[in-house]
Amino acid sequence: MSARRDHLTNHPRDGAMGAMRRMTPMLLLCSTALLTPGSALVAALAVAAAGAPAALQAQEAQQARQTQHRVTGKVTHAVTGLPLEGVTVRVQGSSPAATAVTNTEGSYTILAPSLTDTLVFTRIGIVRQVVAIGGRDRLDVALQPAAVSLSTVAVVGYQTVATEKLTGAVTVANVNEITATPTNSPIKALQGRVAGLSVTAGGDPGSTATVRIRGTKTLGNNDPLYVIDGIPSTSSAAQQIKTEDIQSLQVLKDAASSSIYGSRASNGVIVITTKPGAGQPVKITVGSHLTTSAYATRLQVLNTEERGRALWQAAINDGVDPTNLPIYKYDWTRNPNGTATLNRVIVPEFVGDTSLHIGAANTDWYNEITRPGRIQEHTLSASTSGDRGGALLSLGMYDDQGTVNGTEFRRLNGRINSSYNFFSKRFTVGENLAITHGSGIPMPSGLGGNPLALGLIAQPILPVRTRDGAWAGPSGAGFDDRDNPVMLIDINSWDRNTSLQSFGNLFAKYDVTSHLQANARFGVDYENGLNRDIQRRYRAGFLRRDVNSLNDFNYDNSSWTFNSTLNYAREMGRHSATLLGGFEAVKSDFSNQRTYREGFAIESRDFFVENAGTGLQAVGGDRGGYSLASFFGKADYDYDDKYLATFTLRRDGSSRFGQNNRYGTFPAVSGGWRLSKEPFFPSQYLISDLKLRYGWGKTGNQEIANNAAFALYVPGYGDDKTWGPSNASAYDINGQDRGTLPSGFIRTQTANPDLRWEATTESNAGLDFGLFGDKVTGSLDYFNRTTSDILIRPAYIAVVGNGGDRWANGATMKTSGTELTARYEHTAGALTLGFAGNASAFRDRITGLPAAVVRSYPGNGEQTILGHSVNSIFGYVVQGIFQDAAEVSAAAAQPGKAVGRLRYRDLNGDGKIDVLDQRWLGTTSPKLEYGLAPGASYKAFSLSVFLQGVSGRSVYNGIKSQTDFTSIFTGANFGTRVLDAWTPQNRGSTIPALSLSNTNDETRSSTYFVENGSYLKLREVVLGYTIPAHALPRSMSALDGSRLFVRGGNLFTLKSSGTTLPDPEVPFAAYPLPRTFTVGLDLAF
Amino acid sequence: MKLTRNLAAAAYGVAAAAALGTLLSACGDFLKRDPVGVIGGEQLNTPTNVDGMVVSAYAALGNDHWITPYTSMWPYGDVRSGDAYKGGGGTGDLNDYNNLEQFVFTTPTTGVLDQMWFRLYVGVGRANDALRRLNEMTEAEYPARTTRQAEVRFIRGHFYFLLKTMYNRVPWIDETLPVTDYERTSNVALTNDALWQKIADDFQFAAANLPATQAQEGRVTKYAALAYLAKVQLYRAYVQNDQHTVTSVDQSKLQQVVQLADSVIGSGKYGLTADFAENFLWETEKNREAVFKINMSLADGTPNGRVDMGNGLNYSMAPGYGCCWFHIPSQNLINAFRTDAAGLPQFTTFNQMSLVDSADYWTSSVDPRVDHTVGIVSHPFKYDATFVFQPTWARTPQVYGTHSSMKELQHPKCSCLMAVGPFWASSKDIEAIRYADVLLWKAEALIELGRQNDALPIVNEVRARAASSTARLKYANGTPVSNYNVKPYTAASWTQEYARQALRWERRLEFAMEGSRFFDLVRWGVAAQTLNDYFAVEKTRHDYLRNAQFTAGRDEYLPIPQPQISFTQGLYQQNPGY
């Protein structure tokens, strides 16, 4: 008897009680109906009932001599709200240890030496929690599930399922790990935290992350589906959720798990559940996090004198008289043997025409456009729950003043989640509603790019302002048409994008019988936004804009979703089964209007309204939408918790497809085997848990234009001709030169009534394990996926002319990969050590393309993209630099070959360098991505570290054409690398000789530009201090989560020594990922 | 208890089934989302809408851009001919055009060539779409039917002419060919002459069915069609073999050229403008020299006007412009304007001395057309004595020198000029065929027919107009900018050989920087020699040309874009040498 009890305590998951606890909420409600005399279940219950008091008695006896304070309470699961059994409760620092274990009701009683003591709650699969008793004699806690665990629950596919019963590849993210991260998007903070989830984001305030689950699957949209509180939604809604409001977040990676979401699930699914009301009587939390940020890396560019020197060298190399160079003058000599020597670069007093008063300067443009950034986050929530329901009110404010001048993003979040119970909790109705207001100044874009790009390429000789205080700009010979980046920021500072998003749902659930539950949800996602673009007049050097204008873009996106499910669950002896059936309807609409006005007499922010303009006016607008209707069913069966099986079927209809193929069917089947439960399984401690999983499923993708199936003509009066040819249909046939023109129609698309779903089939084999009594837990997955009928809008033969665009089901891609997740936790006295790690490796390749479009991808006639990753780089191989004339003449025929120039390898050995001398140079998708999170806590202190990295990734570093060459963008600034370029005196250099003209076509795709993009980053270090209850006033008894922390973000990067990239993660002139320091205070009472 | 539960379950089940059933039956409608703001092809077959489709075909004439310039053709006709350097921010700025200039790196995968091919077939496609609808209508339904058919065939002929002269072997797609056969139609399905005949047929039909004048001045006329047909027959007259060598000159075609040109000349509707400048100024764009004109407009309700974006890169860094200084006259071209004491060109010695400084324009005498064509340091620009060309107007003088083009640029103060992003463009109409062209085609045909004496007065008519076009070429104090000296040729030395040389020279000067030079050289069969002679000297002036070389038998035509060969699974045949 006693041995059995110990076993229960050590491995609470095993045995009949475990089966009870693992049942879905609905199953528990009906558990009494299963209790037939003589069943194993009853026996186990009796054991448990007897066990708890027995333990308590022993404890009492042992500690009778001391002064004891009895503390009781109830422990519940924070996600499900169900009682948590088998939680070990320990008085911190007590010796001998005072411990207790919760019973089936989740209740515990413990005798603590003092009411100022602190209790520690631990259980496998649950985040360890430390709570000060704070003078109370009753302490109820809700515990969070750990991210990787075999014994928690996951919200997947319209159901809550115990993760140990899962047969697909699902990862429950540990949301607690990311609450210290200063970010506008909870998804961004997950970078590197979940195996198989790739998150990439720049440092731009307000920008959202790009999310890929298991790499690239299709040639079109690769964004996963987000399901928020049971409502399928968009990335935009998900990335606006306040991290603190998230109860649980799970990533459904394989088709077997996600196919219940059918038509939109092929890129994986991220299921987010927001917090319900919890806390008695009322739990209040307040938090403030303050962050400073600064750019961590930058490209090194030349100063005024250095740029003059580089140009001089280029002219000398070319045999061009440097006197002909614009901007600079030189004091130089040529000795009798022909060697030229530069004595001094003479910088003129003025740049360009002296009448412009642009005094020559030595401007560090990057410094001029950057600043220390600052992020503030403030949160406040009130939460309550009771027998008749619960409510949560949560408010948040996020304000990011980015490291680039003028960029900012502010957001206000409000959320009300509430639920009401009737008929002894058999009927529940409620709502989750989030309202978000976002407001930001978008990064402006001008001639030559955004201020960041311009900050690197603007010539240092230009000052920010002229001697008269006006904006300086490119002037005269030797300059490109590039905007002054400081000016660009200033004249766009009145631009603003604002949006108001309401996302929420009403839900009802009814326990029809003890086995049958009905659910219904109606969700609404509505976003209204205004992008306001004010173009002010300016004059800077030879650049100018004489007409100011206002461009307002107003948009409405709305969609509603209705879904309803019936769940049926039954246990018969060792057999247990659940059935789910349901339907879902989605209707999504968008509309937008653009208004444009020119000619505003006064340039002040508030004067820019349409009515105040006197010049040209124009309007535009569009609307459209799509609908989806779906039916789905799912059956789960398990025998004795050992053999698990799941079947899913979904049928989806979409308005986006041709009428001949409107519906698609998406089946899935998966199974699991818990080896560790077999009698023959040897050790219960060394390998404490082992489950094998296999799943196969099919999912769909409908991410194409709403009108994709139709033949379309549009009245295309006129269009913007700035950057490309026009498709206008208006012509000045009356020769009036202005006024309204006669116009016609243009074909824009060819019909395809046979357009159908893009389908992904995926098989996944997995292994979940627990070692050393579940001290180490983890899982290993291998998947193999084929996406076929990929929706493409291929390039088409030119003779078709306008409107040859036609959506078609064309390509095939295959992806396979492996993921490993592991977690370790060890407690020794007051010290707890933990480690979480994950790694994933994928390989994707295109295996099929219509013959006519293969050549639209890299390749050269002999070689095609087929069999290679869609992210592959193709090009020439650089074989060093020609050192002398003999080498040049001996080499293969290469137009433009000369001493000091790049030498390309004659790959096919035919004696000439041409398109056939190219090969595959690498891929921009990493071979391996990983995250490592060691952590430790000691008493009230905790330290967590997070490292993230990618390896086996190539980057096409196109910016080298600016940093390494003076011949490509001659009017821009160059990188400091040009100072080390090849000369007869510097033969060791790998940078080709400077020149004023690119006679060797060195910008061609080649190994010269392909760099190792691997990196390992110290993403964050957080040092936390849990605030003890006695440090707070009595009335503010700290519940949990009261803490003070400091955090450093993006602290250190390891990269390949061969790479010239300042930060391989954001290779180009993208918004740099800042280094951040955060101080945060969170109080809960 | 159990019974009530089961009853409740049953009730819910029935309700749910009913709801599902309702949804299922409603699904058909629920999933039917018809597009908004667009129409289907059949709805266009009404007289009003077909008229719109014709306008849409016209619109294609001016829909080009500096990526695909086909109204001005400067990268294809001038940069490839030795008349112009690419210009811009360095050789790497629009590298594809640099490759065109040097004839070394152009390949079937050169991006702009595929874009250009596509844009030209967009024009063909719009014409075919309109024609297909016109052919379905009766004269009763739509009285303008035949005229419109003729207009549209003119437009189609124009696009095919551009395709033919650039790519040579192009597939003929007309309105009778079903779309399903497009990918099965080879670019060598027709012989060289058969393809020319198709193009000629379009202009022949247009000439036969168009009125002499149109109520709307933007529509093409009978004489525009006759003139274009003359141009087509002149190109056809020089018979090329597969290596692009001119093997013979077809005398009967030349006869036709003379007749066609005479019809235009005899109409009396056209003539040379009094001053050469009138062809290059917006203020005088409606002039009697314009035979075929592509109309531009601004403040017309489109986002940035229907302006001549084909020239969008060519404005200099001058105050009032600001970008991007492409299309720079070559030193060789500038030197060609030098005249001798007799006021005649220096055929053999012109390039032995360069016109560089302002003083050089007084040491030599020059043809006044140089100051209509080239922006020259310290010379007034665009006929404004207060707007004097400065060295700082050049963007990369270390590579391309300090000149700029002028004909296609409009004065900063012109109300026709507008900024489109960083670029500049005007609503000046493009004169695609000038009367001077018709005259010189006729003269060329006459000379090749051995009737050079009949050609002499024609060439001299053009020269006389040049000689008298100096009124606008003055400094503020009224003195002439350069030492102008142009005289007519005399009959004394006017042999066929001399006349041919004089005619070709005259075309170069008259149409300099107007995008036709390269096509003239190929037509005459002298491209390889002319360009390699040019590079031999010009590379000593501009180091970036050090590798430039013209390969005869290949570089006369552009490669067939590789993507198009791929679309046809190799049915299209590549041009020789690529």
Short mmCIF file of N, CA and C in Angstrom, two decimals, chain A residues 292-392:
data_model
loop_
_atom_site.label_atom_id
_atom_site.label_comp_id
_atom_site.label_asym_id
_atom_site.label_seq_id
_atom_site.Cartn_x
_atom_site.Cartn_y
_atom_site.Cartn_z
N THR A 292 15.79 51.12 -22.48
CA THR A 292 16.52 52.01 -23.39
C THR A 292 17.13 51.14 -24.48
N SER A 293 17.27 51.71 -25.66
CA SER A 293 17.82 50.91 -26.76
C SER A 293 18.79 51.75 -27.56
N ALA A 294 19.73 51.07 -28.17
CA ALA A 294 20.71 51.75 -29.04
C ALA A 294 21.14 50.77 -30.09
N TYR A 295 21.49 51.27 -31.27
CA TYR A 295 21.89 50.32 -32.30
C TYR A 295 23.18 49.62 -31.88
N ALA A 296 23.26 48.35 -32.22
CA ALA A 296 24.39 47.55 -31.78
C ALA A 296 25.44 47.40 -32.86
N THR A 297 25.03 47.50 -34.11
CA THR A 297 25.98 47.32 -35.20
C THR A 297 25.71 48.37 -36.27
N ARG A 298 26.72 48.65 -37.06
CA ARG A 298 26.53 49.51 -38.22
C ARG A 298 27.64 49.22 -39.23
N LEU A 299 27.36 49.59 -40.46
CA LEU A 299 28.39 49.47 -41.49
C LEU A 299 29.36 50.63 -41.34
N GLN A 300 30.63 50.37 -41.57
CA GLN A 300 31.62 51.44 -41.48
C GLN A 300 31.79 52.06 -42.87
N VAL A 301 31.56 53.36 -42.93
CA VAL A 301 31.69 54.05 -44.21
C VAL A 301 32.76 55.14 -44.12
N LEU A 302 33.10 55.71 -45.26
CA LEU A 302 34.23 56.63 -45.35
C LEU A 302 33.88 58.02 -44.84
N ASN A 303 34.92 58.73 -44.39
CA ASN A 303 34.73 60.14 -44.12
C ASN A 303 35.10 60.93 -45.38
N THR A 304 35.00 62.24 -45.29
CA THR A 304 35.17 63.07 -46.48
C THR A 304 36.53 62.87 -47.14
N GLU A 305 37.57 62.89 -46.33
CA GLU A 305 38.92 62.80 -46.88
C GLU A 305 39.15 61.41 -47.48
N GLU A 306 38.69 60.39 -46.76
CA GLU A 306 38.89 59.01 -47.24
C GLU A 306 38.17 58.77 -48.56
N ARG A 307 37.00 59.34 -48.70
CA ARG A 307 36.25 59.14 -49.94
C ARG A 307 37.00 59.79 -51.12
N GLY A 308 37.57 60.95 -50.85
CA GLY A 308 38.38 61.61 -51.88
C GLY A 308 39.56 60.75 -52.29
N ARG A 309 40.17 60.11 -51.29
CA ARG A 309 41.33 59.27 -51.56
C ARG A 309 40.94 58.06 -52.41
N ALA A 310 39.80 57.46 -52.06
CA ALA A 310 39.35 56.28 -52.80
C ALA A 310 39.10 56.63 -54.26
N LEU A 311 38.48 57.77 -54.51
CA LEU A 311 38.19 58.17 -55.88
C LEU A 311 39.48 58.45 -56.65
N TRP A 312 40.43 59.06 -55.94
CA TRP A 312 41.71 59.34 -56.58
C TRP A 312 42.37 58.04 -57.02
N GLN A 313 42.36 57.06 -56.12
CA GLN A 313 42.98 55.77 -56.43
C GLN A 313 42.27 55.12 -57.62
N ALA A 314 40.95 55.23 -57.66
CA ALA A 314 40.18 54.64 -58.75
C ALA A 314 40.57 55.28 -60.08
N ALA A 315 40.72 56.61 -60.07
CA ALA A 315 41.10 57.31 -61.29
C ALA A 315 42.50 56.90 -61.73
N ILE A 316 43.42 56.83 -60.79
CA ILE A 316 44.79 56.42 -61.11
C ILE A 316 44.79 55.01 -61.70
N ASN A 317 44.04 54.10 -61.06
CA ASN A 317 43.97 52.72 -61.57
C ASN A 317 43.47 52.68 -63.01
N ASP A 318 42.52 53.57 -63.34
CA ASP A 318 41.92 53.56 -64.66
C ASP A 318 42.75 54.34 -65.68
N GLY A 319 43.80 55.01 -65.21
CA GLY A 319 44.55 55.86 -66.11
C GLY A 319 43.81 57.13 -66.46
N VAL A 320 42.89 57.51 -65.61
CA VAL A 320 42.13 58.73 -65.83
C VAL A 320 42.79 59.84 -65.02
N ASP A 321 42.86 61.02 -65.57
CA ASP A 321 43.46 62.14 -64.86
C ASP A 321 42.56 62.52 -63.68
N PRO A 322 43.06 62.41 -62.45
CA PRO A 322 42.22 62.71 -61.27
C PRO A 322 41.72 64.16 -61.26
N THR A 323 42.35 65.01 -62.02
CA THR A 323 41.87 66.40 -62.08
C THR A 323 40.45 66.47 -62.61
N ASN A 324 40.07 65.44 -63.40
CA ASN A 324 38.73 65.45 -63.96
C ASN A 324 37.66 65.03 -62.95
N LEU A 325 38.11 64.55 -61.78
CA LEU A 325 37.12 64.08 -60.82
C LEU A 325 36.31 65.24 -60.28
N PRO A 326 35.03 65.04 -60.11
CA PRO A 326 34.23 66.11 -59.53
C PRO A 326 34.47 66.19 -58.03
N ILE A 327 34.01 67.27 -57.45
CA ILE A 327 34.00 67.53 -56.00
C ILE A 327 35.39 67.82 -55.44
N TYR A 328 36.31 66.83 -55.52
CA TYR A 328 37.60 66.98 -54.86
C TYR A 328 38.67 67.52 -55.81
N LYS A 329 39.68 68.16 -55.22
CA LYS A 329 40.91 68.46 -55.95
C LYS A 329 42.03 67.71 -55.23
N TYR A 330 43.15 67.51 -55.96
CA TYR A 330 44.22 66.69 -55.38
C TYR A 330 45.57 67.34 -55.53
N ASP A 331 46.38 67.16 -54.52
CA ASP A 331 47.80 67.48 -54.60
C ASP A 331 48.50 66.13 -54.76
N TRP A 332 48.93 65.85 -56.00
CA TRP A 332 49.53 64.54 -56.23
C TRP A 332 50.65 64.65 -57.24
N THR A 333 51.49 63.65 -57.22
CA THR A 333 52.64 63.66 -58.13
C THR A 333 52.78 62.28 -58.75
N ARG A 334 53.46 62.26 -59.90
CA ARG A 334 53.79 60.97 -60.51
C ARG A 334 55.29 60.94 -60.73
N ASN A 335 55.94 59.97 -60.14
CA ASN A 335 57.39 59.91 -60.30
C ASN A 335 57.75 59.28 -61.64
N PRO A 336 59.03 59.39 -62.02
CA PRO A 336 59.43 58.97 -63.38
C PRO A 336 59.05 57.53 -63.72
N ASN A 337 59.05 56.64 -62.74
CA ASN A 337 58.69 55.26 -63.09
C ASN A 337 57.18 55.05 -63.20
N GLY A 338 56.44 56.13 -63.06
CA GLY A 338 55.01 56.07 -63.33
C GLY A 338 54.15 55.91 -62.10
N THR A 339 54.76 55.73 -60.93
CA THR A 339 53.96 55.54 -59.73
C THR A 339 53.39 56.88 -59.27
N ALA A 340 52.11 56.89 -59.06
CA ALA A 340 51.46 58.12 -58.61
C ALA A 340 51.38 58.14 -57.10
N THR A 341 51.60 59.31 -56.54
CA THR A 341 51.53 59.46 -55.09
C THR A 341 50.57 60.60 -54.76
N LEU A 342 49.71 60.31 -53.84
CA LEU A 342 48.76 61.34 -53.40
C LEU A 342 49.31 62.01 -52.17
N ASN A 343 49.55 63.32 -52.27
CA ASN A 343 50.05 64.05 -51.10
C ASN A 343 48.92 64.52 -50.21
N ARG A 344 47.86 64.98 -50.84
CA ARG A 344 46.81 65.58 -50.03
C ARG A 344 45.51 65.62 -50.84
N VAL A 345 44.42 65.35 -50.16
CA VAL A 345 43.11 65.55 -50.79
C VAL A 345 42.66 66.96 -50.45
N ILE A 346 42.35 67.72 -51.46
CA ILE A 346 41.92 69.11 -51.20
C ILE A 346 40.41 69.15 -51.24
N VAL A 347 39.84 69.41 -50.09
CA VAL A 347 38.38 69.47 -49.99
C VAL A 347 37.97 70.92 -50.26
N PRO A 348 37.10 71.15 -51.20
CA PRO A 348 36.72 72.54 -51.50
C PRO A 348 35.96 73.15 -50.34
N GLU A 349 35.87 74.46 -50.36
CA GLU A 349 35.13 75.10 -49.27
C GLU A 349 33.64 74.88 -49.45
N PHE A 350 33.21 74.91 -50.70
CA PHE A 350 31.78 74.74 -50.96
C PHE A 350 31.54 73.56 -51.88
N VAL A 351 30.42 72.95 -51.71
CA VAL A 351 30.01 71.84 -52.57
C VAL A 351 29.08 72.40 -53.63
N GLY A 352 29.37 72.07 -54.89
CA GLY A 352 28.51 72.51 -55.97
C GLY A 352 28.56 74.01 -56.16
N ASP A 353 27.48 74.55 -56.64
CA ASP A 353 27.39 75.97 -56.93
C ASP A 353 27.51 76.76 -55.62
N THR A 354 28.45 77.71 -55.59
CA THR A 354 28.67 78.45 -54.33
C THR A 354 27.44 79.23 -53.90
N SER A 355 26.57 79.56 -54.86
CA SER A 355 25.38 80.33 -54.50
C SER A 355 24.46 79.55 -53.57
N LEU A 356 24.66 78.22 -53.52
CA LEU A 356 23.80 77.41 -52.65
C LEU A 356 24.28 77.39 -51.20
N HIS A 357 25.54 77.89 -50.99
CA HIS A 357 26.09 77.99 -49.63
C HIS A 357 26.16 76.65 -48.91
N ILE A 358 26.47 75.60 -49.68
CA ILE A 358 26.63 74.29 -49.06
C ILE A 358 28.10 74.12 -48.71
N GLY A 359 28.44 74.40 -47.47
CA GLY A 359 29.83 74.29 -47.04
C GLY A 359 30.23 72.84 -46.93
N ALA A 360 31.43 72.52 -47.40
CA ALA A 360 31.89 71.14 -47.31
C ALA A 360 32.00 70.73 -45.85
N ALA A 361 31.64 69.49 -45.55
CA ALA A 361 31.58 69.03 -44.17
C ALA A 361 32.20 67.66 -44.07
N ASN A 362 32.15 67.11 -42.91
CA ASN A 362 32.57 65.72 -42.69
C ASN A 362 31.49 65.08 -41.82
N THR A 363 30.37 64.81 -42.44
CA THR A 363 29.18 64.42 -41.70
C THR A 363 29.15 62.92 -41.48
N ASP A 364 28.89 62.51 -40.27
CA ASP A 364 28.62 61.10 -39.98
C ASP A 364 27.10 60.95 -40.01
N TRP A 365 26.60 60.62 -41.17
CA TRP A 365 25.14 60.62 -41.38
C TRP A 365 24.43 59.63 -40.48
N TYR A 366 25.09 58.51 -40.22
CA TYR A 366 24.42 57.51 -39.40
C TYR A 366 24.16 58.05 -38.00
N ASN A 367 25.15 58.79 -37.49
CA ASN A 367 24.94 59.42 -36.18
C ASN A 367 23.84 60.46 -36.23
N GLU A 368 23.74 61.14 -37.36
CA GLU A 368 22.76 62.23 -37.47
C GLU A 368 21.32 61.71 -37.45
N ILE A 369 21.14 60.46 -37.83
CA ILE A 369 19.76 59.97 -37.93
C ILE A 369 19.39 59.01 -36.81
N THR A 370 20.33 58.76 -35.90
CA THR A 370 20.01 57.79 -34.84
C THR A 370 20.06 58.46 -33.48
N ARG A 371 19.52 57.79 -32.52
CA ARG A 371 19.44 58.32 -31.16
C ARG A 371 19.27 57.13 -30.21
N PRO A 372 19.46 57.36 -28.94
CA PRO A 372 19.10 56.30 -27.99
C PRO A 372 17.57 56.16 -27.99
N GLY A 373 17.09 54.96 -28.19
CA GLY A 373 15.64 54.76 -28.19
C GLY A 373 15.13 54.49 -26.79
N ARG A 374 13.81 54.47 -26.67
CA ARG A 374 13.26 54.20 -25.34
C ARG A 374 11.91 53.54 -25.52
N ILE A 375 11.68 52.53 -24.71
CA ILE A 375 10.41 51.81 -24.76
C ILE A 375 9.80 51.83 -23.36
N GLN A 376 8.55 52.17 -23.30
CA GLN A 376 7.82 52.11 -22.02
C GLN A 376 6.66 51.14 -22.18
N GLU A 377 6.49 50.32 -21.19
CA GLU A 377 5.31 49.45 -21.19
C GLU A 377 4.68 49.56 -19.81
N HIS A 378 3.39 49.78 -19.78
CA HIS A 378 2.67 49.82 -18.51
C HIS A 378 1.43 48.96 -18.63
N THR A 379 1.21 48.16 -17.63
CA THR A 379 0.03 47.29 -17.68
C THR A 379 -0.72 47.35 -16.36
N LEU A 380 -2.00 47.11 -16.46
CA LEU A 380 -2.86 47.09 -15.27
C LEU A 380 -3.94 46.07 -15.54
N SER A 381 -4.17 45.18 -14.59
CA SER A 381 -5.29 44.26 -14.79
C SER A 381 -5.99 43.96 -13.48
N ALA A 382 -7.26 43.67 -13.61
CA ALA A 382 -8.06 43.25 -12.46
C ALA A 382 -8.79 42.00 -12.90
N SER A 383 -8.80 41.02 -12.01
CA SER A 383 -9.35 39.74 -12.42
C SER A 383 -10.06 39.09 -11.25
N THR A 384 -11.17 38.45 -11.53
CA THR A 384 -11.89 37.79 -10.45
C THR A 384 -12.58 36.56 -10.99
N SER A 385 -12.83 35.59 -10.13
CA SER A 385 -13.63 34.45 -10.56
C SER A 385 -14.35 33.85 -9.37
N GLY A 386 -15.44 33.20 -9.65
CA GLY A 386 -16.22 32.57 -8.59
C GLY A 386 -17.09 31.51 -9.21
N ASP A 387 -18.02 30.99 -8.44
CA ASP A 387 -18.88 29.92 -8.93
C ASP A 387 -19.74 30.38 -10.09
N ARG A 388 -20.15 31.63 -10.07
CA ARG A 388 -21.09 32.09 -11.09
C ARG A 388 -20.40 32.74 -12.28
N GLY A 389 -19.06 32.72 -12.29
CA GLY A 389 -18.39 33.27 -13.45
C GLY A 389 -17.10 33.98 -13.09
N GLY A 390 -16.58 34.69 -14.03
CA GLY A 390 -15.33 35.39 -13.77
C GLY A 390 -15.16 36.51 -14.78
N ALA A 391 -14.26 37.44 -14.46
CA ALA A 391 -14.05 38.56 -15.37
C ALA A 391 -12.62 39.03 -15.27
N LEU A 392 -12.13 39.50 -16.40
CA LEU A 392 -10.78 40.07 -16.45
C LEU A 392 -10.86 41.40 -17.18
#
